Amino acid sequence: MPVISVKMTKEDGGATIEQKEELALGITELFSKIFQRPSKNAVVLIEELDMEDYFIGGKSVKKIREEAK
């Protein structure tokens, strides 16, 4: 059983359940198409990371976004 993990920053309140469902469905359909495996076997995990917990070049994404303003 495939387990597909998606990590993304949580911005502007984060993704809605509807957006997460659409993302999971799209990923599942694409996986099934490419690998010719039943979609019912695909597990999709979506993890939203706070911008204070996600770092690029030693700076948090929150700080990078604030500096870009």
PDB file of N, CA and C in Angstrom:
ATOM      1  N   MET A   1       0.849  -1.176   0.000  1.00  0.00           N
ATOM      2  CA  MET A   1       0.000   0.000   0.000  1.00  0.00           C
ATOM      3  C   MET A   1       0.896   1.241   0.000  1.00  0.00           C
ATOM      4  N   PRO A   2       0.739   2.103  -0.992  1.00  0.00           N
ATOM      5  CA  PRO A   2       1.545   3.321  -1.032  1.00  0.00           C
ATOM      6  C   PRO A   2       1.073   4.352  -0.014  1.00  0.00           C
ATOM      7  N   VAL A   3       2.032   5.022   0.587  1.00  0.00           N
ATOM      8  CA  VAL A   3       1.748   6.135   1.486  1.00  0.00           C
ATOM      9  C   VAL A   3       2.424   7.363   0.894  1.00  0.00           C
ATOM     10  N   ILE A   4       1.636   8.350   0.511  1.00  0.00           N
ATOM     11  CA  ILE A   4       2.144   9.555  -0.135  1.00  0.00           C
ATOM     12  C   ILE A   4       2.031  10.688   0.869  1.00  0.00           C
ATOM     13  N   SER A   5       3.164  11.324   1.156  1.00  0.00           N
ATOM     14  CA  SER A   5       3.212  12.373   2.165  1.00  0.00           C
ATOM     15  C   SER A   5       3.380  13.733   1.505  1.00  0.00           C
ATOM     16  N   VAL A   6       2.549  14.686   1.923  1.00  0.00           N
ATOM     17  CA  VAL A   6       2.618  16.053   1.431  1.00  0.00           C
ATOM     18  C   VAL A   6       2.847  16.960   2.632  1.00  0.00           C
ATOM     19  N   LYS A   7       3.881  17.782   2.543  1.00  0.00           N
ATOM     20  CA  LYS A   7       4.141  18.768   3.588  1.00  0.00           C
ATOM     21  C   LYS A   7       4.102  20.134   2.937  1.00  0.00           C
ATOM     22  N   MET A   8       3.424  21.062   3.588  1.00  0.00           N
ATOM     23  CA  MET A   8       3.323  22.417   3.053  1.00  0.00           C
ATOM     24  C   MET A   8       3.203  23.394   4.208  1.00  0.00           C
ATOM     25  N   THR A   9       3.575  24.652   3.932  1.00  0.00           N
ATOM     26  CA  THR A   9       3.463  25.643   4.990  1.00  0.00           C
ATOM     27  C   THR A   9       1.998  26.013   5.198  1.00  0.00           C
ATOM     28  N   LYS A  10       1.675  26.293   6.443  1.00  0.00           N
ATOM     29  CA  LYS A  10       0.318  26.696   6.815  1.00  0.00           C
ATOM     30  C   LYS A  10       0.272  28.221   6.762  1.00  0.00           C
ATOM     31  N   GLU A  11      -0.380  28.725   5.725  1.00  0.00           N
ATOM     32  CA  GLU A  11      -0.434  30.169   5.531  1.00  0.00           C
ATOM     33  C   GLU A  11      -1.881  30.627   5.423  1.00  0.00           C
ATOM     34  N   ASP A  12      -2.120  31.848   5.828  1.00  0.00           N
ATOM     35  CA  ASP A  12      -3.458  32.452   5.735  1.00  0.00           C
ATOM     36  C   ASP A  12      -4.534  31.549   6.321  1.00  0.00           C
ATOM     37  N   GLY A  13      -4.241  30.953   7.469  1.00  0.00           N
ATOM     38  CA  GLY A  13      -5.226  30.100   8.127  1.00  0.00           C
ATOM     39  C   GLY A  13      -5.152  28.642   7.719  1.00  0.00           C
ATOM     40  N   GLY A  14      -4.329  28.334   6.741  1.00  0.00           N
ATOM     41  CA  GLY A  14      -4.164  26.948   6.307  1.00  0.00           C
ATOM     42  C   GLY A  14      -5.176  26.535   5.260  1.00  0.00           C
ATOM     43  N   ALA A  15      -5.013  25.331   4.767  1.00  0.00           N
ATOM     44  CA  ALA A  15      -5.907  24.793   3.746  1.00  0.00           C
ATOM     45  C   ALA A  15      -7.226  24.372   4.376  1.00  0.00           C
ATOM     46  N   THR A  16      -8.293  24.528   3.619  1.00  0.00           N
ATOM     47  CA  THR A  16      -9.607  24.070   4.089  1.00  0.00           C
ATOM     48  C   THR A  16      -9.697  22.561   3.901  1.00  0.00           C
ATOM     49  N   ILE A  17     -10.641  21.941   4.545  1.00  0.00           N
ATOM     50  CA  ILE A  17     -10.843  20.499   4.375  1.00  0.00           C
ATOM     51  C   ILE A  17     -11.183  20.191   2.922  1.00  0.00           C
ATOM     52  N   GLU A  18     -11.921  21.098   2.274  1.00  0.00           N
ATOM     53  CA  GLU A  18     -12.276  20.900   0.873  1.00  0.00           C
ATOM     54  C   GLU A  18     -11.026  20.912  -0.014  1.00  0.00           C
ATOM     55  N   GLN A  19     -10.099  21.834   0.259  1.00  0.00           N
ATOM     56  CA  GLN A  19      -8.855  21.895  -0.511  1.00  0.00           C
ATOM     57  C   GLN A  19      -8.015  20.640  -0.282  1.00  0.00           C
ATOM     58  N   LYS A  20      -7.975  20.178   0.961  1.00  0.00           N
ATOM     59  CA  LYS A  20      -7.209  18.977   1.267  1.00  0.00           C
ATOM     60  C   LYS A  20      -7.819  17.759   0.579  1.00  0.00           C
ATOM     61  N   GLU A  21      -9.137  17.667   0.574  1.00  0.00           N
ATOM     62  CA  GLU A  21      -9.808  16.550  -0.092  1.00  0.00           C
ATOM     63  C   GLU A  21      -9.526  16.571  -1.596  1.00  0.00           C
ATOM     64  N   GLU A  22      -9.573  17.758  -2.199  1.00  0.00           N
ATOM     65  CA  GLU A  22      -9.304  17.886  -3.631  1.00  0.00           C
ATOM     66  C   GLU A  22      -7.855  17.513  -3.947  1.00  0.00           C
ATOM     67  N   LEU A  23      -6.929  17.958  -3.111  1.00  0.00           N
ATOM     68  CA  LEU A  23      -5.517  17.625  -3.286  1.00  0.00           C
ATOM     69  C   LEU A  23      -5.308  16.118  -3.162  1.00  0.00           C
ATOM     70  N   ALA A  24      -5.875  15.517  -2.134  1.00  0.00           N
ATOM     71  CA  ALA A  24      -5.727  14.072  -1.919  1.00  0.00           C
ATOM     72  C   ALA A  24      -6.319  13.284  -3.084  1.00  0.00           C
ATOM     73  N   LEU A  25      -7.466  13.705  -3.581  1.00  0.00           N
ATOM     74  CA  LEU A  25      -8.092  13.024  -4.713  1.00  0.00           C
ATOM     75  C   LEU A  25      -7.222  13.137  -5.963  1.00  0.00           C
ATOM     76  N   GLY A  26      -6.719  14.339  -6.227  1.00  0.00           N
ATOM     77  CA  GLY A  26      -5.872  14.537  -7.399  1.00  0.00           C
ATOM     78  C   GLY A  26      -4.602  13.709  -7.339  1.00  0.00           C
ATOM     79  N   ILE A  27      -3.969  13.682  -6.180  1.00  0.00           N
ATOM     80  CA  ILE A  27      -2.746  12.895  -6.004  1.00  0.00           C
ATOM     81  C   ILE A  27      -3.050  11.409  -6.172  1.00  0.00           C
ATOM     82  N   THR A  28      -4.140  10.967  -5.588  1.00  0.00           N
ATOM     83  CA  THR A  28      -4.540   9.560  -5.670  1.00  0.00           C
ATOM     84  C   THR A  28      -4.798   9.157  -7.119  1.00  0.00           C
ATOM     85  N   GLU A  29      -5.532   9.995  -7.852  1.00  0.00           N
ATOM     86  CA  GLU A  29      -5.834   9.683  -9.254  1.00  0.00           C
ATOM     87  C   GLU A  29      -4.562   9.642 -10.095  1.00  0.00           C
ATOM     88  N   LEU A  30      -3.660  10.581  -9.873  1.00  0.00           N
ATOM     89  CA  LEU A  30      -2.410  10.617 -10.621  1.00  0.00           C
ATOM     90  C   LEU A  30      -1.553   9.387 -10.306  1.00  0.00           C
ATOM     91  N   PHE A  31      -1.456   9.032  -9.050  1.00  0.00           N
ATOM     92  CA  PHE A  31      -0.707   7.841  -8.655  1.00  0.00           C
ATOM     93  C   PHE A  31      -1.275   6.607  -9.346  1.00  0.00           C
ATOM     94  N   SER A  32      -2.584   6.459  -9.302  1.00  0.00           N
ATOM     95  CA  SER A  32      -3.255   5.306  -9.902  1.00  0.00           C
ATOM     96  C   SER A  32      -3.006   5.252 -11.407  1.00  0.00           C
ATOM     97  N   LYS A  33      -3.068   6.394 -12.067  1.00  0.00           N
ATOM     98  CA  LYS A  33      -2.849   6.461 -13.515  1.00  0.00           C
ATOM     99  C   LYS A  33      -1.414   6.072 -13.877  1.00  0.00           C
ATOM    100  N   ILE A  34      -0.451   6.652 -13.181  1.00  0.00           N
ATOM    101  CA  ILE A  34       0.960   6.420 -13.509  1.00  0.00           C
ATOM    102  C   ILE A  34       1.402   4.992 -13.192  1.00  0.00           C
ATOM    103  N   PHE A  35       0.981   4.462 -12.050  1.00  0.00           N
ATOM    104  CA  PHE A  35       1.459   3.165 -11.609  1.00  0.00           C
ATOM    105  C   PHE A  35       0.497   2.012 -11.902  1.00  0.00           C
ATOM    106  N   GLN A  36      -0.650   2.345 -12.503  1.00  0.00           N
ATOM    107  CA  GLN A  36      -1.637   1.305 -12.846  1.00  0.00           C
ATOM    108  C   GLN A  36      -2.011   0.459 -11.626  1.00  0.00           C
ATOM    109  N   ARG A  37      -2.247   1.170 -10.521  1.00  0.00           N
ATOM    110  CA  ARG A  37      -2.640   0.493  -9.284  1.00  0.00           C
ATOM    111  C   ARG A  37      -3.967   1.067  -8.826  1.00  0.00           C
ATOM    112  N   PRO A  38      -4.751   0.271  -8.118  1.00  0.00           N
ATOM    113  CA  PRO A  38      -6.059   0.750  -7.667  1.00  0.00           C
ATOM    114  C   PRO A  38      -5.942   1.954  -6.735  1.00  0.00           C
ATOM    115  N   SER A  39      -6.782   2.942  -6.959  1.00  0.00           N
ATOM    116  CA  SER A  39      -6.743   4.150  -6.128  1.00  0.00           C
ATOM    117  C   SER A  39      -7.150   3.866  -4.687  1.00  0.00           C
ATOM    118  N   LYS A  40      -7.938   2.828  -4.473  1.00  0.00           N
ATOM    119  CA  LYS A  40      -8.393   2.524  -3.105  1.00  0.00           C
ATOM    120  C   LYS A  40      -7.245   2.119  -2.189  1.00  0.00           C
ATOM    121  N   ASN A  41      -6.082   1.810  -2.768  1.00  0.00           N
ATOM    122  CA  ASN A  41      -4.937   1.408  -1.953  1.00  0.00           C
ATOM    123  C   ASN A  41      -4.024   2.564  -1.561  1.00  0.00           C
ATOM    124  N   ALA A  42      -4.230   3.741  -2.135  1.00  0.00           N
ATOM    125  CA  ALA A  42      -3.325   4.866  -1.889  1.00  0.00           C
ATOM    126  C   ALA A  42      -3.728   5.634  -0.627  1.00  0.00           C
ATOM    127  N   VAL A  43      -2.755   5.876   0.213  1.00  0.00           N
ATOM    128  CA  VAL A  43      -2.950   6.673   1.426  1.00  0.00           C
ATOM    129  C   VAL A  43      -2.224   7.994   1.217  1.00  0.00           C
ATOM    130  N   VAL A  44      -2.912   9.105   1.469  1.00  0.00           N
ATOM    131  CA  VAL A  44      -2.306  10.433   1.342  1.00  0.00           C
ATOM    132  C   VAL A  44      -2.314  11.100   2.708  1.00  0.00           C
ATOM    133  N   LEU A  45      -1.146  11.523   3.157  1.00  0.00           N
ATOM    134  CA  LEU A  45      -1.011  12.238   4.423  1.00  0.00           C
ATOM    135  C   LEU A  45      -0.660  13.688   4.114  1.00  0.00           C
ATOM    136  N   ILE A  46      -1.417  14.621   4.660  1.00  0.00           N
ATOM    137  CA  ILE A  46      -1.152  16.038   4.445  1.00  0.00           C
ATOM    138  C   ILE A  46      -0.787  16.654   5.782  1.00  0.00           C
ATOM    139  N   GLU A  47       0.379  17.249   5.825  1.00  0.00           N
ATOM    140  CA  GLU A  47       0.861  17.885   7.049  1.00  0.00           C
ATOM    141  C   GLU A  47       1.139  19.352   6.760  1.00  0.00           C
ATOM    142  N   GLU A  48       0.508  20.213   7.522  1.00  0.00           N
ATOM    143  CA  GLU A  48       0.746  21.644   7.395  1.00  0.00           C
ATOM    144  C   GLU A  48       1.723  22.080   8.480  1.00  0.00           C
ATOM    145  N   LEU A  49       2.781  22.762   8.055  1.00  0.00           N
ATOM    146  CA  LEU A  49       3.810  23.223   8.979  1.00  0.00           C
ATOM    147  C   LEU A  49       3.646  24.711   9.239  1.00  0.00           C
ATOM    148  N   ASP A  50       3.753  25.092  10.501  1.00  0.00           N
ATOM    149  CA  ASP A  50       3.736  26.513  10.828  1.00  0.00           C
ATOM    150  C   ASP A  50       4.949  27.165  10.194  1.00  0.00           C
ATOM    151  N   MET A  51       4.795  28.379   9.719  1.00  0.00           N
ATOM    152  CA  MET A  51       5.898  29.067   9.054  1.00  0.00           C
ATOM    153  C   MET A  51       7.070  29.298   9.996  1.00  0.00           C
ATOM    154  N   GLU A  52       6.825  29.280  11.312  1.00  0.00           N
ATOM    155  CA  GLU A  52       7.905  29.423  12.284  1.00  0.00           C
ATOM    156  C   GLU A  52       8.710  28.132  12.423  1.00  0.00           C
ATOM    157  N   ASP A  53       8.185  27.014  11.903  1.00  0.00           N
ATOM    158  CA  ASP A  53       8.839  25.713  12.015  1.00  0.00           C
ATOM    159  C   ASP A  53       9.447  25.255  10.701  1.00  0.00           C
ATOM    160  N   TYR A  54       9.471  26.107   9.696  1.00  0.00           N
ATOM    161  CA  TYR A  54       9.975  25.766   8.369  1.00  0.00           C
ATOM    162  C   TYR A  54      11.074  26.760   8.024  1.00  0.00           C
ATOM    163  N   PHE A  55      12.271  26.270   7.790  1.00  0.00           N
ATOM    164  CA  PHE A  55      13.431  27.146   7.614  1.00  0.00           C
ATOM    165  C   PHE A  55      14.080  26.947   6.248  1.00  0.00           C
ATOM    166  N   ILE A  56      14.512  28.041   5.653  1.00  0.00           N
ATOM    167  CA  ILE A  56      15.266  28.018   4.406  1.00  0.00           C
ATOM    168  C   ILE A  56      16.516  28.870   4.636  1.00  0.00           C
ATOM    169  N   GLY A  57      17.665  28.301   4.443  1.00  0.00           N
ATOM    170  CA  GLY A  57      18.905  29.043   4.655  1.00  0.00           C
ATOM    171  C   GLY A  57      19.060  29.572   6.061  1.00  0.00           C
ATOM    172  N   GLY A  58      18.507  28.858   7.034  1.00  0.00           N
ATOM    173  CA  GLY A  58      18.641  29.258   8.428  1.00  0.00           C
ATOM    174  C   GLY A  58      17.616  30.277   8.901  1.00  0.00           C
ATOM    175  N   LYS A  59      16.727  30.722   8.017  1.00  0.00           N
ATOM    176  CA  LYS A  59      15.688  31.691   8.397  1.00  0.00           C
ATOM    177  C   LYS A  59      14.319  31.036   8.275  1.00  0.00           C
ATOM    178  N   SER A  60      13.433  31.373   9.210  1.00  0.00           N
ATOM    179  CA  SER A  60      12.083  30.828   9.124  1.00  0.00           C
ATOM    180  C   SER A  60      11.362  31.443   7.933  1.00  0.00           C
ATOM    181  N   VAL A  61      10.451  30.687   7.376  1.00  0.00           N
ATOM    182  CA  VAL A  61       9.671  31.194   6.244  1.00  0.00           C
ATOM    183  C   VAL A  61       8.899  32.436   6.665  1.00  0.00           C
ATOM    184  N   LYS A  62       8.445  32.462   7.914  1.00  0.00           N
ATOM    185  CA  LYS A  62       7.734  33.647   8.400  1.00  0.00           C
ATOM    186  C   LYS A  62       8.630  34.878   8.290  1.00  0.00           C
ATOM    187  N   LYS A  63       9.884  34.754   8.742  1.00  0.00           N
ATOM    188  CA  LYS A  63      10.812  35.894   8.674  1.00  0.00           C
ATOM    189  C   LYS A  63      11.124  36.263   7.231  1.00  0.00           C
ATOM    190  N   ILE A  64      11.315  35.269   6.380  1.00  0.00           N
ATOM    191  CA  ILE A  64      11.587  35.538   4.963  1.00  0.00           C
ATOM    192  C   ILE A  64      10.432  36.310   4.338  1.00  0.00           C
ATOM    193  N   ARG A  65       9.206  35.899   4.634  1.00  0.00           N
ATOM    194  CA  ARG A  65       8.037  36.576   4.066  1.00  0.00           C
ATOM    195  C   ARG A  65       7.911  37.997   4.602  1.00  0.00           C
ATOM    196  N   GLU A  66       8.216  38.174   5.888  1.00  0.00           N
ATOM    197  CA  GLU A  66       8.154  39.529   6.473  1.00  0.00           C
ATOM    198  C   GLU A  66       9.199  40.453   5.857  1.00  0.00           C
ATOM    199  N   GLU A  67      10.396  39.922   5.607  1.00  0.00           N
ATOM    200  CA  GLU A  67      11.462  40.714   5.013  1.00  0.00           C
ATOM    201  C   GLU A  67      11.152  41.077   3.551  1.00  0.00           C
ATOM    202  N   ALA A  68      10.364  40.253   2.897  1.00  0.00           N
ATOM    203  CA  ALA A  68      10.037  40.485   1.478  1.00  0.00           C
ATOM    204  C   ALA A  68       8.986  41.563   1.283  1.00  0.00           C
ATOM    205  N   LYS A  69       8.315  41.955   2.356  1.00  0.00           N
ATOM    206  CA  LYS A  69       7.249  42.959   2.243  1.00  0.00           C
ATOM    207  C   LYS A  69       7.801  44.335   2.020  1.00  0.00           C
TER     208      LYS A  69
END
